[in-house]
Coordinates of C-alpha atoms and ligand atoms in Angstrom, one line a residue:
X1 CA 85.6 108.7 65.1
X2 CA 86.3 109.7 68.3
X3 CA 89.7 111.5 68.8
X4 CA 89.6 112.6 72.6
X5 CA 88.3 110.8 75.5
X6 CA 87.3 113.2 78.4
X7 CA 86.1 112.4 81.9
X8 CA 84.3 114.9 84.1
X9 CA 86.0 116.5 87.1
X10 CA 84.2 114.1 89.5
X11 CA 86.5 111.2 87.8
X12 CA 89.8 112.7 89.2
X13 CA 90.9 109.9 91.2
X14 CA 89.9 109.9 95.0
X15 CA 92.8 107.8 95.9
X16 CA 96.3 107.1 94.6
X17 CA 97.3 103.6 94.0
X18 CA 100.4 102.3 96.2
X19 CA 101.8 99.5 94.3
X20 CA 103.7 98.7 97.2
X21 CA 100.7 97.0 98.7
X22 CA 100.8 94.3 95.8
X23 CA 104.6 93.4 95.4
X24 CA 105.0 89.8 96.0
X25 CA 107.8 90.8 98.7
X26 CA 108.5 94.1 100.3
X27 CA 111.1 96.5 98.8
X28 CA 114.7 96.5 100.1
X29 CA 114.6 99.5 102.3
X30 CA 116.6 102.6 102.0
X31 CA 120.0 102.7 103.8
X32 CA 121.5 105.3 106.0
X33 CA 124.6 106.8 104.1
X34 CA 126.7 106.8 107.4
X35 CA 125.6 103.7 109.1
X36 CA 124.4 101.5 106.3
X37 CA 121.3 100.6 108.5
X38 CA 117.7 101.2 107.1
X39 CA 116.5 104.6 107.5
X40 CA 113.9 105.5 109.9
X41 CA 111.3 108.1 109.8
X42 CA 113.2 110.5 112.1
X43 CA 116.2 110.6 109.7
X44 CA 114.0 112.3 107.1
X45 CA 112.0 114.3 109.3
X46 CA 114.3 117.6 108.9
X47 CA 113.6 117.7 105.3
X48 CA 110.4 115.9 104.5
X49 CA 106.9 116.4 106.0
X50 CA 105.6 113.4 108.0
X51 CA 103.0 112.8 105.5
X52 CA 105.1 112.3 102.9
X53 CA 107.5 110.2 104.9
X54 CA 104.6 107.9 105.8
X55 CA 103.5 107.6 101.8
X56 CA 107.1 106.5 101.0
X57 CA 107.0 103.5 103.6
X58 CA 103.2 102.8 103.3
X59 CA 101.9 99.6 102.4
X60 CA 98.4 100.7 102.2
X61 CA 96.9 99.9 98.8
X62 CA 94.8 103.0 98.4
X63 CA 96.0 106.3 99.9
X64 CA 93.3 109.2 99.9
X65 CA 93.9 112.4 97.8
X66 CA 93.0 115.3 100.1
X67 CA 90.0 117.2 98.8
X68 CA 92.3 120.3 98.7
X69 CA 94.5 118.9 96.4
X70 CA 91.7 117.4 94.0
X71 CA 90.6 121.0 93.9
X72 CA 94.0 122.3 92.5
X73 CA 94.2 119.4 90.3
X74 CA 90.9 120.4 88.6
X75 CA 92.7 123.3 87.0
X76 CA 93.7 120.7 84.4
X77 CA 92.7 117.4 85.3
X78 CA 91.4 114.9 84.0
X79 CA 93.8 115.2 81.2
X80 CA 92.6 114.2 78.1
X81 CA 93.3 110.8 76.3
X82 CA 93.7 110.9 72.5
X83 CA 93.3 108.0 70.1
X84 CA 96.2 108.7 67.6
X85 CA 94.0 108.2 64.4
X86 CA 96.3 110.2 62.1
X87 CA 99.4 108.5 63.3
X88 CA 98.0 104.9 63.0
X89 CA 97.1 105.7 59.3
X90 CA 100.6 107.2 58.7
X91 CA 102.3 104.3 60.1
X92 CA 99.6 101.8 58.1
X93 CA 99.2 99.9 61.4
X94 CA 96.5 97.8 62.4
X95 CA 97.3 98.8 66.2
X96 CA 95.1 101.2 68.0
X97 CA 97.3 103.7 69.5
X98 CA 96.3 106.1 72.6
X99 CA 98.1 108.6 74.5
X100 CA 97.4 110.2 77.9
X101 CA 98.5 113.9 77.5
X102 CA 100.1 115.4 80.5
X103 CA 101.3 118.6 78.5
X104 CA 97.9 120.5 79.4
X105 CA 99.0 121.1 82.8
X106 CA 100.0 124.8 83.8
X107 CA 103.6 123.7 83.8
X108 CA 103.5 121.7 80.5
X109 CA 104.4 118.3 82.1
X110 CA 103.4 115.7 84.5
X111 CA 105.7 117.3 87.3
X112 CA 102.7 119.3 88.9
X113 CA 100.8 116.2 89.7
X114 CA 103.4 115.6 92.6
X115 CA 104.5 119.1 93.2
X116 CA 100.8 120.1 94.2
X117 CA 100.3 117.4 96.9
X118 CA 104.1 117.9 98.2
X119 CA 103.6 121.6 98.5
X120 CA 100.2 120.8 100.4
X121 CA 101.6 118.7 102.9
X122 CA 104.4 120.9 103.7
X123 CA 101.9 123.8 104.2
X124 CA 99.8 121.9 106.3
X125 CA 103.0 121.0 108.6
X126 CA 103.6 124.9 108.9
X127 CA 106.7 124.7 106.9
X128 CA 107.3 128.3 105.2
X129 CA 109.7 127.5 102.4
X130 CA 110.8 124.6 100.2
X131 CA 114.2 124.4 98.5
X132 CA 114.8 122.2 95.4
X133 CA 117.3 121.7 92.4
X134 CA 116.2 121.8 88.8
X135 CA 118.2 120.5 85.6
X136 CA 116.4 121.6 82.5
X137 CA 113.9 123.4 84.8
X138 CA 110.7 121.5 84.2
X139 CA 110.7 120.4 88.0
X140 CA 111.5 124.0 89.0
X141 CA 109.0 125.4 87.3
X142 CA 106.3 122.9 88.4
X143 CA 107.1 123.3 92.1
X144 CA 107.1 127.4 91.8
X145 CA 103.7 126.8 90.6
X146 CA 102.8 124.8 93.3
X147 CA 104.2 126.7 96.4
X148 CA 102.6 130.0 94.7
X149 CA 99.2 128.2 95.1
X150 CA 99.8 127.4 98.8
X151 CA 101.7 130.4 99.8
X152 CA 105.1 129.0 100.4
X153 CA 108.1 130.6 99.4
X154 CA 110.3 128.7 97.2
X155 CA 114.0 128.6 96.2
X156 CA 115.5 126.5 93.1
X157 CA 119.0 125.9 92.6
X158 CA 119.3 125.7 88.7
X159 CA 122.1 124.0 87.1
X160 CA 124.3 126.8 85.9
X161 CA 124.6 125.6 82.4
X162 CA 120.9 125.3 82.0
X163 CA 120.4 128.7 83.9
X164 CA 122.4 130.2 81.0
X165 CA 120.7 128.3 78.3
X166 CA 117.0 127.7 79.4
X167 CA 116.2 131.5 80.2
X168 CA 112.2 130.8 79.8
X169 CA 111.9 128.1 82.4
X170 CA 113.7 130.6 84.7
X171 CA 111.1 133.0 83.8
X172 CA 108.3 131.0 84.5
X173 CA 109.7 130.2 87.9
X174 CA 109.9 133.9 88.4
X175 CA 106.3 134.8 87.2
X176 CA 105.1 132.1 90.0
X177 CA 107.0 133.9 92.5
X178 CA 110.0 131.7 93.3
X179 CA 113.4 132.5 93.6
X180 CA 116.0 130.8 91.2
X181 CA 119.9 130.7 91.6
X182 CA 122.4 129.5 89.4
X183 CA 124.0 126.5 91.0
X184 CA 126.8 126.1 92.1
X185 CA 126.0 129.1 94.2
X186 CA 127.7 131.1 97.2
X187 CA 124.6 130.6 99.5
X188 CA 125.7 127.0 100.5
X189 CA 128.9 125.6 101.9
X190 CA 128.5 122.6 99.2
X191 CA 128.5 125.4 96.5
X192 CA 131.3 127.5 97.7
X193 CA 133.6 124.6 98.0
X194 CA 132.7 123.8 94.2
X195 CA 133.4 127.4 93.1
X196 CA 136.7 127.6 95.2
X197 CA 137.9 124.8 93.3
X198 CA 136.6 125.5 89.9
X199 CA 135.0 129.3 89.7
X200 CA 134.1 128.2 85.9
X201 CA 132.2 125.1 86.4
X202 CA 128.9 124.4 84.5
X203 CA 127.4 122.9 87.6
X204 CA 125.7 119.6 87.7
X205 CA 122.5 118.2 89.2
X206 CA 124.6 116.4 91.8
X207 CA 125.8 119.8 92.9
X208 CA 122.6 121.5 92.9
X209 CA 120.9 118.5 95.0
X210 CA 123.5 119.0 97.8
X211 CA 122.9 122.8 97.6
X212 CA 119.1 122.3 98.3
X213 CA 119.2 119.5 100.9
X214 CA 121.9 121.7 102.7
X215 CA 119.5 124.8 102.6
X216 CA 116.7 122.7 103.8
X217 CA 118.6 121.1 106.5
X218 CA 120.1 124.1 108.2
X219 CA 117.1 126.4 107.8
X220 CA 114.0 125.2 110.2
X221 CA 111.4 126.7 108.3
X222 CA 112.4 125.0 105.0
X223 CA 111.8 121.6 103.5
X224 CA 113.4 119.8 100.6
X225 CA 111.4 118.4 97.7
X226 CA 112.1 116.0 94.9
X227 CA 110.7 115.6 91.5
X228 CA 111.0 112.2 90.7
X229 CA 112.7 108.6 91.9
X230 CA 111.0 108.4 95.4
X231 CA 108.0 106.2 96.3
X232 CA 105.9 109.0 97.3
X233 CA 106.6 110.8 94.0
X234 CA 105.6 107.8 91.8
X235 CA 102.3 107.4 94.1
X236 CA 101.1 110.9 93.2
X237 CA 101.7 110.3 89.4
X238 CA 99.0 107.2 89.3
X239 CA 96.6 109.5 88.7
X240 CA 97.8 109.2 85.0
X241 CA 97.4 105.7 84.5
X242 CA 94.1 105.5 86.9
X243 CA 92.3 108.0 84.5
X244 CA 93.7 106.3 81.5
X245 CA 92.4 102.9 82.5
X246 CA 89.1 104.5 83.3
X247 CA 89.0 106.6 79.7
X248 CA 89.7 103.2 77.9
X249 CA 87.0 101.5 79.7
X250 CA 84.5 103.8 78.3
X251 CA 85.3 102.6 75.0
X252 CA 85.5 99.0 76.1
X253 CA 89.2 98.9 75.8
X254 CA 92.3 97.7 77.9
X255 CA 95.8 98.1 76.8
X256 CA 97.9 95.2 75.5
X257 CA 101.0 97.6 75.6
X258 CA 101.7 100.1 78.2
X259 CA 104.9 102.6 77.2
X260 CA 106.4 105.4 79.1
X261 CA 110.0 107.2 79.2
X262 CA 112.1 106.7 82.3
X263 CA 114.3 109.6 83.7
X264 CA 113.9 109.0 87.4
X265 CA 110.9 106.9 86.5
X266 CA 107.6 109.1 87.9
X267 CA 105.6 109.6 84.6
X268 CA 106.3 106.0 83.7
X269 CA 105.5 104.6 87.1
X270 CA 102.2 107.0 86.6
X271 CA 101.1 105.4 83.5
X272 CA 102.2 101.9 84.2
X273 CA 101.7 100.9 88.0
X274 CA 97.8 100.7 87.8
X275 CA 98.3 98.2 85.1
X276 CA 101.5 96.3 86.6
X277 CA 99.1 96.1 89.6
X278 CA 96.4 94.5 87.7
X279 CA 99.2 92.0 86.6
X280 CA 100.3 91.4 90.2
X281 CA 96.8 91.0 91.7
X282 CA 95.8 88.6 88.7
X283 CA 93.2 90.9 87.2
X284 CA 95.0 91.0 83.9
X285 CA 97.6 88.8 82.2
X286 CA 100.0 89.3 79.1
X287 CA 99.9 93.3 79.2
X288 CA 103.3 94.3 78.2
X289 CA 104.9 97.1 79.9
X290 CA 107.8 99.0 78.4
X291 CA 110.2 101.7 79.7
X292 CA 112.0 103.8 77.5
X293 CA 115.4 105.1 78.2
X294 CA 118.3 107.2 76.3
X295 CA 121.1 104.7 74.9
X296 CA 123.4 107.7 76.3
X297 CA 122.2 107.0 79.7
X298 CA 121.2 103.3 79.8
X299 CA 120.3 102.8 83.4
X300 CA 117.8 99.8 83.1
X301 CA 119.4 98.2 80.0
X302 CA 123.2 98.2 81.1
X303 CA 123.0 99.4 84.7
X304 CA 123.0 96.8 87.8
X305 CA 120.4 96.4 90.5
X306 CA 122.1 97.3 93.5
X307 CA 122.3 99.8 96.5
X308 CA 123.6 103.3 95.4
X309 CA 123.6 107.0 96.5
X310 CA 121.2 109.2 95.0
X311 CA 123.8 112.0 94.6
X312 CA 127.2 112.3 93.3
X313 CA 128.6 113.1 97.2
X314 CA 127.0 110.2 98.6
X315 CA 125.0 112.2 101.1
X316 CA 121.5 110.8 100.4
X317 CA 120.0 107.2 101.5
X318 CA 121.3 104.5 99.6
X319 CA 118.5 103.0 97.5
X320 CA 118.2 99.4 95.7
X321 CA 117.8 100.3 92.2
X322 CA 119.4 99.9 88.5
X323 CA 122.2 102.6 88.4
X324 CA 125.2 103.3 86.4
X325 CA 127.0 104.3 89.6
X326 CA 126.5 107.6 91.6
X327 CA 129.7 109.0 89.7
X328 CA 128.5 108.3 86.2
X329 CA 128.3 111.5 84.1
X330 CA 126.1 111.2 81.2
X331 CA 127.0 113.2 78.0
X332 CA 125.0 116.4 77.6
X333 CA 121.5 115.3 76.1
X334 CA 118.8 117.2 74.8
X335 CA 116.3 115.1 76.9
X336 CA 117.9 116.7 80.1
X337 CA 115.2 114.8 82.0
X338 CA 116.4 111.7 81.4
X339 CA 120.0 111.7 82.6
X340 CA 119.9 110.4 86.0
X341 CA 122.1 107.7 86.9
X342 CA 119.6 105.5 88.8
X343 CA 115.9 104.9 88.7
X344 CA 112.9 104.7 91.0
X345 CA 113.4 101.8 93.4
X346 CA 109.7 100.3 92.6
X347 CA 110.1 100.7 88.9
X348 CA 113.7 99.0 89.2
X349 CA 112.1 96.1 91.3
X350 CA 109.3 95.6 88.4
X351 CA 112.1 95.7 85.8
X352 CA 114.2 93.1 87.9
X353 CA 111.1 90.8 88.3
X354 CA 110.4 90.7 84.6
X355 CA 107.1 92.9 84.9
X356 CA 108.8 95.6 83.0
X357 CA 110.5 95.4 79.8
X358 CA 113.6 98.2 79.5
X359 CA 114.5 99.4 76.1
X360 CA 116.8 101.8 74.9
X361 CA 117.1 104.5 71.7
X362 CA 119.4 106.8 70.1
X363 CA 118.8 110.8 69.9
X364 CA 118.1 110.9 66.4
X365 CA 115.6 108.0 66.1
X366 CA 113.8 109.8 69.0
X367 CA 113.7 113.1 67.3
X368 CA 112.4 111.7 63.8
X369 CA 109.8 109.8 65.7
X370 CA 108.7 113.2 67.4
X371 CA 108.8 114.9 64.2
X372 CA 106.2 112.3 62.6
X373 CA 104.3 112.6 65.8
X374 CA 104.0 116.6 65.6
X375 CA 103.5 116.2 61.7
X376 CA 100.7 113.7 62.4
X377 CA 99.2 114.7 66.0
X378 CA 100.1 118.3 65.8
X379 CA 101.6 118.3 69.4
X380 CA 105.4 119.2 69.6
X381 CA 106.5 116.9 72.3
X382 CA 109.3 117.3 74.9
X383 CA 112.4 115.4 74.0
X384 CA 111.7 113.0 76.9
X385 CA 108.3 112.2 75.8
X386 CA 109.6 111.7 72.4
X387 CA 111.2 108.4 73.8
X388 CA 107.7 107.1 74.6
X389 CA 106.4 108.1 70.9
X390 CA 109.4 106.0 69.6
X391 CA 108.6 103.3 71.7
X392 CA 104.8 103.3 70.4
X393 CA 105.8 103.8 67.0
X394 CA 108.1 100.7 67.0
X395 CA 105.5 98.4 68.7
X396 CA 102.9 99.7 66.0
X397 CA 105.2 99.1 63.2
X398 CA 105.7 95.4 64.6
X399 CA 102.1 95.1 64.4
X400 CA 101.9 95.9 60.8
X401 CA 104.3 93.0 60.2
X402 CA 102.2 90.5 62.2
X403 CA 98.9 92.0 61.5
X404 CA 98.2 92.1 65.2
X405 CA 95.5 94.7 66.3
X406 CA 97.3 95.4 69.6
X407 CA 95.8 98.3 71.7
X408 CA 98.9 100.7 72.7
X409 CA 98.9 103.0 75.6
X410 CA 101.6 105.8 76.1
X411 CA 102.3 108.8 78.3
X412 CA 102.8 111.9 76.5
X413 CA 104.6 113.6 79.5
X414 CA 104.6 117.2 78.2
X415 CA 105.2 119.7 75.4
X416 CA 108.4 120.6 74.1
X417 CA 107.8 124.4 73.6
X418 CA 110.9 125.4 75.6
X419 CA 113.1 122.8 73.7
X420 CA 112.8 124.2 70.3
X421 CA 116.7 124.7 70.2
X422 CA 116.9 120.8 70.2
X423 CA 114.4 120.5 67.5
X424 CA 116.8 123.1 65.7
X425 CA 119.8 121.0 66.3
X426 CA 118.2 117.8 65.1
X427 CA 117.5 119.8 61.7
X428 CA 120.9 121.0 61.6
X429 CA 122.0 117.6 62.1
X430 CA 124.0 118.5 65.1
X431 CA 122.4 115.7 67.5
X432 CA 125.1 113.2 68.1
X433 CA 124.0 109.5 68.5
X434 CA 126.3 108.7 71.8
X435 CA 126.2 105.2 72.8
X436 CA 127.6 104.9 76.4
X437 CA 130.9 102.6 76.1
X438 CA 130.9 99.5 78.3
X439 CA 134.4 100.3 80.0
X440 CA 133.1 103.5 81.1
X441 CA 129.8 102.0 82.8
X442 CA 132.3 99.3 84.2
X443 CA 134.5 101.8 85.8
X444 CA 131.7 103.8 87.2
X445 CA 130.2 100.8 88.7
X446 CA 133.4 99.5 90.5
X447 CA 132.6 102.6 92.8
X448 CA 129.3 101.5 94.1
X449 CA 129.0 101.6 98.0
X450 CA 129.8 98.4 99.9
X451 CA 126.7 97.1 101.5
X452 CA 126.8 94.2 103.7
Ligands
PLP1 C1 111.1 115.3 84.1 C2 110.3 114.9 83.1 C3 110.5 113.4 82.4 C4 111.4 112.6 83.1 O1 111.2 112.4 84.7 P1 110.5 110.9 85.0 O2 110.7 111.2 86.6 O3 111.2 109.9 84.9 O4 109.0 111.3 84.4 C5 109.8 113.0 81.4 N1 109.2 113.8 80.7 C6 109.0 115.2 80.8 C7 108.3 115.9 80.0 C8 109.6 115.9 82.0 O5 109.5 117.0 82.4

C-alpha cells in the first residue's frame, strides 16, 4: 500500500503553465486607478521587474523556469503527494483521497514557490531591496527566505495586530535577515497619516500594502512584491499541479475532483490550473474543480464579478475579479490568509465561466475537519489549508452515500505549527461561526469604482 509518491529532482517542472494561453477569450485588462485606461508595462516598471510584468500579461503557454530558480526549488521540491489511506478508512469512503503537501518548504507553505522566482528576477534586474506587506506572516517569512538566498535586502510591513500576536513568524523573518516593521509605521507618509488620526490603530493589510508600495515607489533601488492574486504569482504556483498530475500518472490515476482553499487564489491556482487547462483544451472532461473559502469572507460565493481596487485606499490598478468591495473589512479570522476582499482575476474568470465551483464553510466545521485530519494523517494543517481538508472530506462523505469511487486531489497548502493558538481557541469553544450579513456586503459593493 503506497502512501507517499515522490518524484526525483529531474521531475521539477522546467516550465510553468500559463493558463491565459488557453482561455477562450483574453482576460479583461487591469485598469489604471487614475485614468481608467488599461495599464501598460511602463505603469508598473517603478515597482516590478520587467520579466514579471511580461509574465503578468503573457499569452505564451509554457514559460521557462530559470535554472537558478530550479536549483533553489530543489531544497524541497518535488513536494510529496500523499494517499490519505487512514483518512479514507476513518470516513469509510470508497473515494481515493490524495493530497499535495506544500508544508515541506522551508517557510512551511506554498508561498516560497513564487517568492524564489520573484526575488530572482529582481536580483537579475539589479534591484537591491524588496518591500512587501504581510498579514499573518506567511508571505513575509517566505519572502525573507527568498531574498536571503539571492542577497537582497527585505523590508516587511507587518499588520500591527499580527506583529504583536504572531511573534514567531517575525522571528523567522529576522533569522533570514529581513527587517520587519509593525504597520502603520512612521517610515512612510501613508503610515504617518493613519497614526496621526488613530495612534492606537491595530493596522490592516490595506494600510500595510500602501506603506510597502510607497517605500518601493520612492526608493530607486527598491521594488515591491505580492504573494497572491496576480497572474505571475498564480503562474509560479503551477509547479504544484504539474507535479501532482505527474505523480498521479505514476499510479495510472487522474483526479475526478480537485480542491484548494482560496484567499487570493494562488495555492488553488497552483493545484487547479493544469487540470482546468486540460478541460479548456479538451484533454479531460468532467473534472470537478472546487475552490473553498470562509463564510465570513465569501468573495466567490457572495461577491460580484466586477472591476475593483486591490487596496482600501484605491491606489492599485483596478482588476476584474470577484470582490466584496475594497472597503470590505472581514471579521478577524483565524485563517488570516483567507481574508482578502478580492480574488485572482484568472480564478475569478474560471468561476464566472463555470469551470470552478466555489463553496464556503464556517470556522468550527473547518477546525473539526482539521482535527480529524491531524488524528488520521498526523499533519496539523494551517487553518487556511483546513478549508481544503473540509472540502475533500465532504466530497468523500458524498461518495460514501452514492458508492462512487472518485479520485479526490487537494492542496494541503501548509502546516499550522505557528497557528496553535487558533487550535487552542477551537478547543476552548471560542471560535465564532460568523456569517457575513447580506446587507453589509450590499453596502460595501455599492462603493465599487465606476468603470465605463
Ligand atoms: C497565504 C496562504 C493561503 C492563502 O493564500 P492563497 O494565495 O489563496 O493561496 C492558504 N494557505 C496557506 C498555508 C497560506 O500561507
